[in-house]
């Protein structure tokens, strides 16, 4: 039976069930950032003018990031890049890579793809991937079974090459969180059983699973029991590494060394490193911990009562009153070596502790890692880490170990943005200022530097350990810019520009909250926007950037939207951009979470340069209640993670809101979907 009434929460319209299980009802609590930071309009213009930044950007040469490693392309001049004057009417075909008939907004309980494209479900929650794991039976699920099966709520996806095994790749997926009411028949939230809790622990974490292409029909399927298949869960042993490892802030009664922690939680988005590992952001970790006090919370929104899932009843480490430092051991960027299933994954303290949406990496011209990461909370910040050690090439064990230490030494920065239009022209409606763009300059403010000899804080009144563990407080102190929920951040491997998805912030300009500014120009921002940064990123000492809003999302008929100046009668409606990715042509692909336009979430492609810059087209939609995640766009295949299908308030195992992917009578299952062209040609050409 279908649930007829999609109960939505009054704050921003997302399913109340999503709010409850995903982020612990974050939007029902006051935004944790109550610091008195200046907003963009207040900040005195930096000495570096936007124009000089643009000139600088024009002369850099960028090395392509992971995925196209080895290619070297020249960054086009930002001034020369056609900036799409309003009212232009581009002629001819869509940008290469975007030549498909857009999918219309809809509410179908399925994955809808363009005409001429085919799809298959690659792997579902519960599918056995490890040797000895039983077939999925939701009525007889056990923690032991789940630990050998694909986890719940797939989010970030990575595909890594598997040399020597033709047609095969290693798929790595995040399992962000569990929806107990959709997993367990008769689930009682007030009294979960130990078995249910342990199943949830085993359904969190990461999966690595080898997949292979069926040459006859294009489908991608799992290779079960492959020796590289692996599950990482909420109880897998991790190494804490980097400057704060071993600090008093990270010691617990179970781990007096402060260097070993069990599990990873709420892994949202991530990235693939040029040295062949994957990064995974620990996002809303606060919701798993109970009984915090004002003194133990430190601005992360940890609850003062019982947690939603009541894990503290089964393991005291989730009870902050009993084990105050355990919560300091979550909220990091995690690194997995998918080629070594016996290796302990790492939590990198040098990248700071906050609600990491994800982490994406590229290399400077001399081989140092640059990592971007957003803190997904209303009015929080986005960050960059620049490593001091250079990546080594080669395949030996010593090389591998060196590269796995690259994220332990370097400097962590937070972003401050300055608008170039008079504050009076930013009226909170989304109306463009007189210069025709929401744009300006910005700087990366150093927070702390980690070296082999120790770490140095750049924040007055905070030690280096405190900066790395209470990074939000450090951002507050240096006056970082409060953003509208920074989600995925990704550099364009073709142009070097960096794109920051800002999902929404319905509290912007409401009550005592920070008002609209040029970088977050709409009050009560329901639909979100995308920021484009231009910086000399290939230099390790680059701390200045120029920025512009590339996309202000919503219904194109809404005057408050902006599609890089592309004619708005030729684009798809889009709302709540979340994950971003690039195709081999340099088009930006955007997946959405929480569409506020009355239709389902989806995946969109948009041209970032040339005459068609800003032309945005919807490629697919996902089933009822689902969010689109983990987009990967290869030459001939698109992969998406369909996360939390059926997550509509009031839905349960007995009363599902969705019957995807297996039809009526079968339990709804988060799953990974592959899409390809029926004629076998490249995507969108
Ligand atoms: Fe897990 Fe910010 O989305
Ligand atoms: Ca401006
Ligand atoms: Ca999201
Ligand atoms: Ca996300």
XYZ file of C-alpha atoms and ligand atoms in Angstrom:
691
model
C 0.000 0.000 0.000
C 1.272 3.473 -0.846
C 1.352 6.222 1.701
C -0.843 8.903 0.184
C 0.271 11.958 2.075
C 3.921 12.852 1.883
C 4.305 14.472 5.265
C 6.912 17.122 4.953
C 8.531 19.189 7.599
C 7.534 22.790 7.888
C 11.094 24.097 7.947
C 12.218 23.377 4.419
C 9.850 20.843 2.934
C 12.087 17.768 3.041
C 10.498 14.567 4.367
C 10.438 14.704 8.155
C 11.739 11.124 8.158
C 14.834 12.258 6.266
C 15.436 14.990 8.839
C 15.023 12.549 11.708
C 17.355 9.820 10.529
C 19.824 11.666 8.346
C 20.869 14.688 10.334
C 19.124 14.336 13.672
C 16.577 17.068 12.833
C 19.386 19.603 12.436
C 17.048 22.210 10.955
C 14.690 22.065 13.935
C 17.463 23.196 16.236
C 18.899 26.676 16.091
C 21.835 26.840 13.663
C 24.882 26.064 15.829
C 26.843 29.004 14.463
C 25.971 31.874 16.779
C 29.333 33.581 16.289
C 29.343 37.273 15.466
C 31.344 36.861 12.262
C 31.085 39.569 9.671
C 29.128 38.685 6.595
C 30.327 39.382 3.087
C 29.013 42.914 2.888
C 30.952 43.944 5.993
C 34.324 42.707 5.009
C 36.722 45.350 3.819
C 37.852 44.586 0.284
C 41.115 42.723 0.249
C 44.145 44.338 -1.269
C 44.019 41.940 -4.151
C 41.424 43.165 -6.584
C 39.299 40.742 -8.467
C 40.716 42.000 -11.721
C 44.292 41.181 -10.760
C 43.140 37.725 -9.619
C 41.560 37.142 -12.987
C 44.719 38.132 -14.789
C 46.668 35.757 -12.594
C 44.260 32.955 -13.359
C 44.732 33.528 -17.047
C 48.351 32.548 -17.032
C 48.317 29.409 -14.923
C 48.690 25.990 -16.396
C 46.685 23.325 -14.674
C 47.379 19.652 -14.402
C 44.273 17.574 -14.641
C 43.001 15.966 -11.460
C 42.373 12.308 -10.691
C 40.576 10.532 -13.458
C 42.347 12.349 -16.237
C 45.772 12.227 -14.653
C 48.517 12.793 -17.126
C 46.594 15.222 -19.278
C 47.769 18.790 -19.070
C 45.483 21.538 -20.212
C 45.782 25.280 -20.156
C 43.282 27.135 -18.042
C 41.375 29.567 -20.185
C 41.460 33.170 -19.129
C 38.577 33.957 -16.880
C 38.254 37.240 -18.727
C 38.251 35.530 -22.078
C 35.667 32.922 -21.043
C 32.379 34.004 -22.554
C 30.300 35.208 -19.654
C 26.964 34.739 -21.329
C 25.352 38.146 -21.611
C 21.729 38.098 -20.570
C 19.401 37.640 -23.480
C 21.878 35.837 -25.752
C 20.329 33.086 -27.857
C 22.914 30.424 -28.592
C 22.325 28.572 -31.811
C 23.020 24.970 -32.681
C 23.499 21.867 -30.589
C 23.840 21.546 -26.849
C 27.353 21.327 -25.422
C 29.157 18.073 -26.131
C 28.231 15.628 -23.362
C 24.818 17.237 -22.870
C 23.149 16.194 -26.122
C 20.200 14.265 -24.742
C 16.497 15.031 -24.429
C 16.053 16.370 -20.904
C 13.905 14.386 -18.512
C 10.864 16.409 -17.450
C 10.275 17.016 -13.742
C 8.061 14.205 -12.434
C 7.019 12.211 -9.381
C 7.324 8.696 -10.824
C 8.405 6.007 -8.358
C 11.268 4.929 -10.576
C 14.525 6.081 -12.117
C 13.559 7.983 -15.286
C 16.303 8.389 -17.901
C 16.362 10.142 -21.297
C 14.966 8.470 -24.416
C 17.537 6.132 -25.911
C 19.195 5.335 -22.574
C 19.089 2.087 -20.578
C 19.694 1.359 -16.891
C 20.296 -1.425 -14.419
C 20.528 -1.772 -10.650
C 24.187 -2.527 -9.957
C 23.943 -3.383 -6.259
C 21.278 -3.080 -3.559
C 21.268 -2.807 0.201
C 21.791 -6.313 1.620
C 23.331 -7.889 -1.464
C 26.036 -10.349 -0.327
C 29.489 -9.174 -1.366
C 31.841 -11.034 0.990
C 32.604 -14.742 1.027
C 30.138 -16.547 3.272
C 27.564 -13.763 3.402
C 24.008 -15.088 3.069
C 21.409 -13.972 0.539
C 19.388 -10.980 1.736
C 16.300 -11.803 3.770
C 14.874 -8.693 5.456
C 12.673 -10.823 7.715
C 15.668 -12.734 9.101
C 18.373 -10.111 8.954
C 21.287 -10.417 11.387
C 24.273 -8.216 12.170
C 26.626 -10.961 11.004
C 24.806 -11.178 7.644
C 24.783 -7.399 7.214
C 28.524 -7.206 7.858
C 29.089 -9.225 4.678
C 26.425 -7.472 2.625
C 26.219 -4.087 0.876
C 25.276 -1.438 3.445
C 22.307 0.924 3.663
C 21.803 4.385 2.115
C 24.537 4.543 -0.482
C 25.858 8.083 -1.002
C 29.322 8.849 -2.484
C 30.550 6.515 -5.235
C 34.028 6.008 -6.645
C 35.172 3.708 -9.437
C 38.837 2.724 -9.474
C 40.678 0.811 -12.170
C 41.476 -2.866 -11.724
C 44.483 -3.524 -13.937
C 44.697 -7.051 -15.255
C 40.996 -7.796 -14.879
C 39.341 -6.813 -18.139
C 36.030 -4.990 -17.914
C 36.239 -4.807 -14.129
C 36.538 -1.861 -11.728
C 36.405 -1.419 -7.961
C 33.267 0.394 -6.816
C 33.552 2.127 -3.439
C 30.364 3.414 -1.786
C 29.530 5.347 1.379
C 26.654 4.171 3.569
C 25.603 7.395 5.203
C 22.956 6.335 7.707
C 20.180 3.864 8.491
C 16.385 4.286 8.258
C 15.324 1.842 10.955
C 11.573 2.200 10.288
C 12.154 1.152 6.667
C 14.547 -1.697 7.575
C 12.780 -3.497 10.443
C 9.180 -4.662 10.510
C 7.471 -3.324 13.639
C 10.430 -1.150 14.641
C 9.920 0.493 18.041
C 12.056 3.638 18.182
C 11.676 3.800 21.963
C 13.036 0.296 22.475
C 15.375 -0.884 19.716
C 16.807 -4.372 20.262
C 20.518 -5.120 20.445
C 20.294 -7.077 17.195
C 18.660 -4.118 15.411
C 21.328 -1.750 16.727
C 24.136 -4.078 15.677
C 22.566 -4.466 12.215
C 22.547 -0.673 11.958
C 26.235 -0.536 12.958
C 27.008 -3.066 10.228
C 24.862 -1.201 7.668
C 26.815 2.061 8.196
C 30.308 2.659 6.823
C 31.744 1.841 3.415
C 31.632 -0.945 0.832
C 34.293 -1.799 -1.716
C 33.026 -4.216 -4.331
C 34.385 -5.285 -7.698
C 31.941 -4.747 -10.559
C 32.114 -5.913 -14.149
C 30.548 -4.827 -17.384
C 28.312 -7.154 -19.321
C 29.637 -6.612 -22.848
C 26.409 -7.809 -24.440
C 23.979 -5.401 -22.823
C 26.084 -2.721 -21.091
C 24.890 -3.578 -17.570
C 27.258 -3.386 -14.604
C 27.048 -6.197 -12.038
C 28.776 -7.240 -8.811
C 31.562 -9.822 -8.681
C 30.696 -11.447 -5.350
C 33.467 -12.851 -3.133
C 36.237 -11.011 -5.031
C 39.293 -10.724 -2.782
C 39.106 -6.894 -2.908
C 35.496 -6.806 -1.742
C 35.337 -5.275 1.705
C 32.943 -3.898 4.275
C 33.941 -1.166 6.699
C 31.358 -0.579 9.428
C 30.717 1.374 12.628
C 32.976 -1.101 14.456
C 35.942 -1.470 12.061
C 39.281 -0.415 13.540
C 40.602 2.932 12.207
C 43.874 4.772 12.773
C 43.697 8.400 13.816
C 46.553 10.121 12.011
C 47.964 13.618 11.660
C 48.677 16.347 14.188
C 45.891 15.678 16.716
C 46.392 11.897 16.859
C 47.425 10.992 20.381
C 46.251 14.296 21.852
C 44.455 14.329 25.187
C 41.295 15.473 23.405
C 41.133 12.119 21.593
C 41.883 9.723 24.486
C 39.115 7.524 25.842
C 38.925 4.774 28.429
C 38.989 2.172 25.633
C 41.848 3.929 23.826
C 44.265 5.684 26.183
C 46.603 6.300 23.218
C 44.107 8.497 21.348
C 45.176 6.811 18.120
C 42.695 4.007 17.449
C 38.973 4.402 16.951
C 36.207 2.001 16.051
C 34.160 2.802 12.995
C 33.102 5.620 10.753
C 29.666 7.271 10.780
C 27.462 9.287 8.457
C 29.798 9.129 5.475
C 28.265 11.491 2.992
C 30.255 12.528 -0.045
C 33.940 11.981 -0.796
C 36.629 11.943 -3.421
C 39.180 9.818 -5.231
C 42.849 10.678 -4.716
C 45.455 10.822 -7.503
C 47.353 8.123 -5.575
C 44.515 5.610 -5.850
C 42.646 5.796 -2.553
C 39.246 7.164 -1.608
C 38.234 9.901 0.831
C 34.957 9.926 2.746
C 33.482 12.783 4.781
C 32.017 12.037 8.216
C 29.064 14.406 8.236
C 26.236 14.489 10.833
C 28.128 12.442 13.431
C 26.647 14.437 16.299
C 23.285 12.690 16.068
C 24.667 9.320 17.250
C 25.806 10.713 20.599
C 23.675 11.275 23.707
C 23.748 13.304 26.888
C 26.102 16.097 25.907
C 26.263 19.192 28.041
C 27.000 22.736 27.009
C 30.594 22.161 28.050
C 31.089 19.027 25.975
C 29.270 20.116 22.818
C 31.646 22.822 21.459
C 29.303 23.993 18.641
C 28.548 20.676 16.916
C 24.903 20.295 17.964
C 25.285 17.161 20.091
C 22.006 16.363 21.834
C 21.566 16.765 25.556
C 19.152 13.835 25.869
C 18.887 10.352 24.365
C 19.975 9.894 20.750
C 17.488 8.976 18.005
C 18.807 5.409 17.678
C 19.582 4.855 21.396
C 22.980 3.362 20.674
C 24.210 4.689 24.025
C 22.192 1.908 25.661
C 24.341 -0.712 23.946
C 27.781 0.913 23.926
C 28.678 3.572 26.471
C 31.044 5.293 24.058
C 27.984 6.921 22.506
C 27.095 8.461 25.893
C 28.991 11.752 26.119
C 28.344 11.970 29.867
C 30.272 8.731 30.351
C 32.851 9.025 27.555
C 33.235 12.717 26.704
C 36.039 12.364 24.151
C 34.582 9.630 21.924
C 32.606 12.217 19.939
C 35.895 14.044 19.224
C 36.939 11.001 17.206
C 34.224 11.486 14.551
C 33.774 14.323 12.070
C 36.931 13.711 10.040
C 37.879 12.877 6.487
C 38.465 9.144 6.252
C 40.873 7.543 3.763
C 40.468 3.993 2.482
C 42.981 2.007 0.444
C 40.666 -0.146 -1.669
C 43.604 -2.164 -3.010
C 44.566 -3.435 0.441
C 41.521 -4.946 2.145
C 43.514 -5.745 5.281
C 44.662 -2.140 5.850
C 43.225 -0.043 8.663
C 41.458 2.995 7.172
C 42.641 6.372 8.490
C 40.980 9.432 9.968
C 42.940 12.531 9.007
C 42.956 15.084 11.803
C 44.940 17.596 9.697
C 41.830 18.212 7.574
C 39.924 19.386 10.636
C 36.801 18.209 12.392
C 33.410 19.417 11.251
C 30.429 18.018 9.357
C 32.495 17.140 6.320
C 30.204 16.729 3.342
C 33.084 15.250 1.377
C 36.661 15.910 0.295
C 38.109 16.280 -3.193
C 41.789 16.350 -4.059
C 44.049 17.633 -6.775
C 47.778 18.228 -6.996
C 49.776 21.442 -7.193
C 52.287 21.746 -10.029
C 54.916 20.242 -7.744
C 52.778 17.330 -6.608
C 51.313 18.433 -3.269
C 47.713 17.599 -2.427
C 45.068 20.328 -2.252
C 41.849 19.133 -0.584
C 38.541 21.028 -0.550
C 35.786 20.269 1.957
C 32.493 21.888 2.950
C 30.880 21.903 6.396
C 27.231 21.112 5.708
C 25.330 23.203 8.200
C 23.426 26.433 7.807
C 25.841 29.390 8.258
C 28.947 27.224 8.315
C 32.143 27.399 6.320
C 34.181 25.751 3.610
C 37.828 24.787 3.858
C 40.963 23.937 1.946
C 43.975 21.901 3.048
C 47.307 22.212 1.250
C 49.768 19.424 1.945
C 53.490 20.032 2.282
C 54.667 16.611 1.040
C 54.753 15.617 -2.621
C 53.031 12.600 -4.094
C 55.405 9.881 -5.253
C 54.832 7.778 -8.338
C 55.353 4.037 -8.406
C 53.760 0.982 -6.921
C 56.051 -0.268 -4.158
C 54.966 -0.546 -0.557
C 57.141 2.389 0.554
C 55.621 4.625 -2.124
C 52.135 3.595 -1.078
C 52.873 4.272 2.596
C 54.350 7.679 1.735
C 51.291 8.669 -0.273
C 48.978 7.518 2.503
C 50.729 10.041 4.771
C 50.286 13.017 2.399
C 47.270 14.346 4.261
C 49.072 14.384 7.627
C 51.270 17.446 7.037
C 50.231 20.807 5.650
C 48.069 23.844 6.355
C 44.328 23.984 6.888
C 42.540 27.133 5.662
C 38.993 28.459 5.868
C 37.349 30.711 3.268
C 36.413 34.378 3.653
C 34.539 36.039 0.783
C 34.091 39.705 -0.101
C 31.449 40.963 -2.523
C 32.349 43.628 -5.083
C 28.915 45.290 -5.295
C 27.611 47.838 -2.780
C 25.782 46.069 0.061
C 22.664 48.130 -0.669
C 22.336 46.390 -4.048
C 22.024 42.988 -2.364
C 18.417 43.165 -1.247
C 17.852 39.502 -0.341
C 15.495 38.779 -3.245
C 18.132 37.409 -5.589
C 17.963 40.477 -7.847
C 21.309 40.871 -9.624
C 23.354 43.913 -8.579
C 24.132 46.677 -11.087
C 27.367 45.011 -12.250
C 25.290 42.018 -13.406
C 26.884 39.367 -11.201
C 27.044 38.142 -7.661
C 30.820 38.089 -7.443
C 33.887 39.261 -5.641
C 37.181 38.167 -4.167
C 38.150 35.887 -1.321
C 40.983 34.662 0.798
C 41.982 31.437 2.432
C 42.737 32.165 6.077
C 45.260 29.780 7.665
C 44.058 28.005 10.809
C 46.928 25.668 11.678
C 49.959 24.019 10.103
C 51.043 20.447 10.801
C 54.673 19.425 10.257
C 56.708 16.331 11.067
C 58.035 18.161 14.145
C 54.667 19.269 15.495
C 51.804 21.601 14.744
C 51.400 25.364 14.976
C 48.131 27.195 15.504
C 47.455 30.404 13.597
C 44.381 31.197 15.694
C 44.799 33.349 18.745
C 43.696 31.635 21.919
C 43.540 28.126 20.445
C 46.202 25.421 20.505
C 46.873 23.464 17.330
C 45.104 20.407 18.796
C 42.079 22.579 19.530
C 42.047 23.952 15.978
C 42.086 20.455 14.486
C 39.436 19.051 16.864
C 37.182 22.113 17.280
C 37.682 23.492 13.803
C 34.351 25.313 13.718
C 35.455 27.452 16.656
C 38.664 28.313 14.810
C 36.620 29.382 11.763
C 34.479 31.593 14.006
C 37.514 33.280 15.520
C 39.123 34.236 12.205
C 35.911 35.591 10.687
C 35.175 32.952 8.050
C 32.147 33.591 5.821
C 28.857 32.026 6.863
C 27.509 30.105 3.897
C 24.174 28.485 2.939
C 25.139 24.871 3.752
C 28.350 24.103 1.858
C 28.019 20.634 0.380
C 30.144 19.000 -2.268
C 33.122 20.948 -3.665
C 34.926 19.846 -6.787
C 37.553 21.296 -9.129
C 36.861 21.161 -12.864
C 39.685 19.056 -14.324
C 39.407 20.954 -17.622
C 39.558 24.547 -16.377
C 40.838 24.409 -12.799
C 37.856 26.363 -11.475
C 36.292 25.072 -8.260
C 32.546 24.601 -7.770
C 30.888 24.736 -4.355
C 27.305 23.470 -4.002
C 25.307 25.407 -1.408
C 22.142 23.394 -0.884
C 19.809 25.892 0.820
C 19.330 27.886 3.999
C 15.777 28.833 4.865
C 17.088 30.691 7.911
C 19.171 33.189 5.918
C 17.960 36.661 6.838
C 15.304 35.289 9.173
C 15.153 36.704 12.700
C 18.578 37.350 14.171
C 20.349 35.184 11.583
C 22.868 36.658 9.164
C 21.162 38.501 6.286
C 21.682 37.914 2.573
C 25.087 38.926 1.242
C 26.593 38.834 -2.233
C 27.779 35.212 -1.865
C 24.466 34.078 -0.332
C 22.114 36.588 -1.955
C 18.671 35.254 -1.112
C 16.957 35.433 2.246
C 15.022 32.282 3.233
C 17.030 30.509 0.517
C 14.976 27.419 -0.372
C 16.661 26.342 -3.587
C 20.389 26.901 -3.075
C 23.133 28.061 -5.438
C 26.523 27.146 -6.839
C 29.666 29.185 -6.331
C 32.542 29.156 -8.819
C 36.060 29.934 -7.551
C 39.059 30.910 -9.656
C 42.419 30.589 -7.953
C 46.048 29.800 -8.626
C 45.383 26.446 -7.099
C 48.397 24.768 -8.606
C 50.645 26.829 -6.342
C 50.876 25.645 -2.751
C 51.089 29.253 -1.482
C 47.935 30.484 -3.222
C 45.614 32.085 -0.692
C 43.536 34.447 -2.855
C 40.669 33.684 -5.187
C 37.978 35.316 -7.261
C 34.405 34.020 -7.074
C 31.125 34.313 -8.886
C 27.749 32.661 -8.454
C 27.503 30.303 -11.411
C 23.966 29.157 -10.693
C 21.178 30.472 -8.476
C 18.780 27.547 -8.423
C 14.995 27.326 -8.639
C 12.259 27.458 -11.230
C 13.700 29.342 -14.227
C 10.495 31.403 -14.318
C 11.385 32.724 -10.865
C 13.215 36.035 -11.431
C 15.495 35.182 -8.494
C 17.215 32.410 -10.476
C 20.349 32.708 -12.593
C 21.923 30.180 -14.940
C 25.263 31.885 -15.692
C 23.332 34.181 -18.021
C 22.025 31.382 -20.267
C 18.469 31.957 -21.564
C 16.184 30.714 -18.830
C 13.571 29.419 -21.221
C 16.062 26.762 -22.323
C 17.054 25.191 -18.983
C 15.577 22.607 -16.615
C 14.264 23.648 -13.198
C 16.657 22.645 -10.390
C 16.475 22.888 -6.607
C 18.871 22.027 -3.760
C 22.186 21.200 -5.451
C 24.178 18.763 -3.327
C 26.777 16.517 -4.989
C 28.801 17.638 -7.980
C 30.964 15.819 -10.525
C 32.534 16.464 -13.921
C 32.194 14.533 -17.139
C 35.151 14.014 -19.486
C 34.131 17.168 -21.425
C 34.293 19.470 -18.392
C 30.536 19.810 -17.922
C 29.394 20.043 -14.322
C 26.927 17.388 -13.142
C 24.785 18.178 -10.140
C 22.649 15.863 -8.063
C 19.936 17.275 -5.836
C 18.667 16.578 -2.340
C 15.292 17.861 -1.212
C 13.824 19.388 -4.391
C 11.477 22.215 -3.352
C 9.698 22.482 -6.707
C 7.224 19.636 -6.136
C 8.982 16.975 -8.183
C 11.525 14.316 -7.401
C 15.247 14.805 -6.983
C 17.484 14.207 -9.954
C 20.750 14.546 -11.802
C 21.548 17.476 -14.106
C 24.372 18.359 -16.453
C 25.414 21.958 -17.142
C 27.999 23.464 -19.470
C 30.651 25.504 -17.635
C 32.317 27.276 -20.548
C 31.813 28.502 -24.045
C 28.703 29.992 -25.543
C 26.485 27.434 -23.841
C 27.813 28.082 -20.338
C 24.848 27.780 -17.963
C 22.772 25.502 -20.201
C 21.421 23.056 -17.630
C 19.565 19.859 -18.539
C 18.011 17.186 -16.358
C 19.398 13.716 -17.055
C 17.410 11.573 -14.648
C 14.981 11.557 -11.753
C 14.908 9.185 -8.770
C 12.030 7.359 -7.033
C 9.689 8.638 -4.333
C 11.437 9.927 -1.214
C 14.937 9.425 -2.633
C 17.896 11.756 -2.958
C 20.290 11.489 -5.899
C 23.877 10.898 -4.776
C 27.363 9.918 -5.826
C 27.146 10.881 -9.458
C 29.940 9.527 -11.632
C 29.942 10.414 -15.300
C 32.287 8.383 -17.445
C 32.517 8.373 -21.248
C 29.907 5.677 -21.635
C 28.240 5.299 -18.285
C 26.595 7.353 -15.566
C 26.370 5.965 -12.042
C 24.090 7.313 -9.332
C 23.412 6.201 -5.779
C 19.684 6.249 -5.071
C 19.680 7.104 -1.391
C 16.716 6.698 1.007
C 13.986 5.729 -1.509
C 10.604 5.598 0.230
C 11.721 7.937 3.027
C 8.407 9.728 3.436
C 6.991 10.517 6.857
C 4.628 7.809 8.044
C 6.173 5.172 5.791
C 7.273 1.905 7.393
C 8.158 -1.595 6.206
C 4.459 -2.411 6.469
C 3.299 0.802 4.751
C 5.938 1.613 2.161
C 5.883 4.881 0.236
C 7.940 3.371 -2.589
C 8.214 -0.059 -4.135
C 11.524 0.649 -5.849
C 13.580 -1.176 -7.050
C 11.908 -4.602 -6.970
C 8.203 -3.812 -7.202
C 5.155 -4.411 -4.995
C 5.554 -6.825 -2.107
C 9.321 -6.350 -1.893
C 11.075 -4.164 0.658
C 12.330 -0.799 -0.635
C 16.123 -0.830 -0.979
C 18.671 1.933 -1.505
C 20.739 0.931 -4.540
C 23.311 2.002 -7.108
C 22.080 2.473 -10.688
C 24.090 2.489 -13.925
C 22.807 4.311 -17.030
C 24.190 4.000 -20.551
C 23.223 4.623 -24.153
C 21.353 1.810 -25.837
C 23.440 2.263 -28.976
C 26.662 1.959 -26.957
C 27.918 5.435 -27.873
C 29.255 8.036 -25.438
C 26.950 9.844 -23.008
C 25.483 13.020 -24.444
C 27.351 13.247 -27.738
Fe 24.768 14.098 3.625
Fe 25.201 17.245 3.270
O 24.429 15.698 2.739
Ca 28.972 42.003 -8.137
Ca 22.583 16.851 1.208
Ca 25.122 15.132 0.443
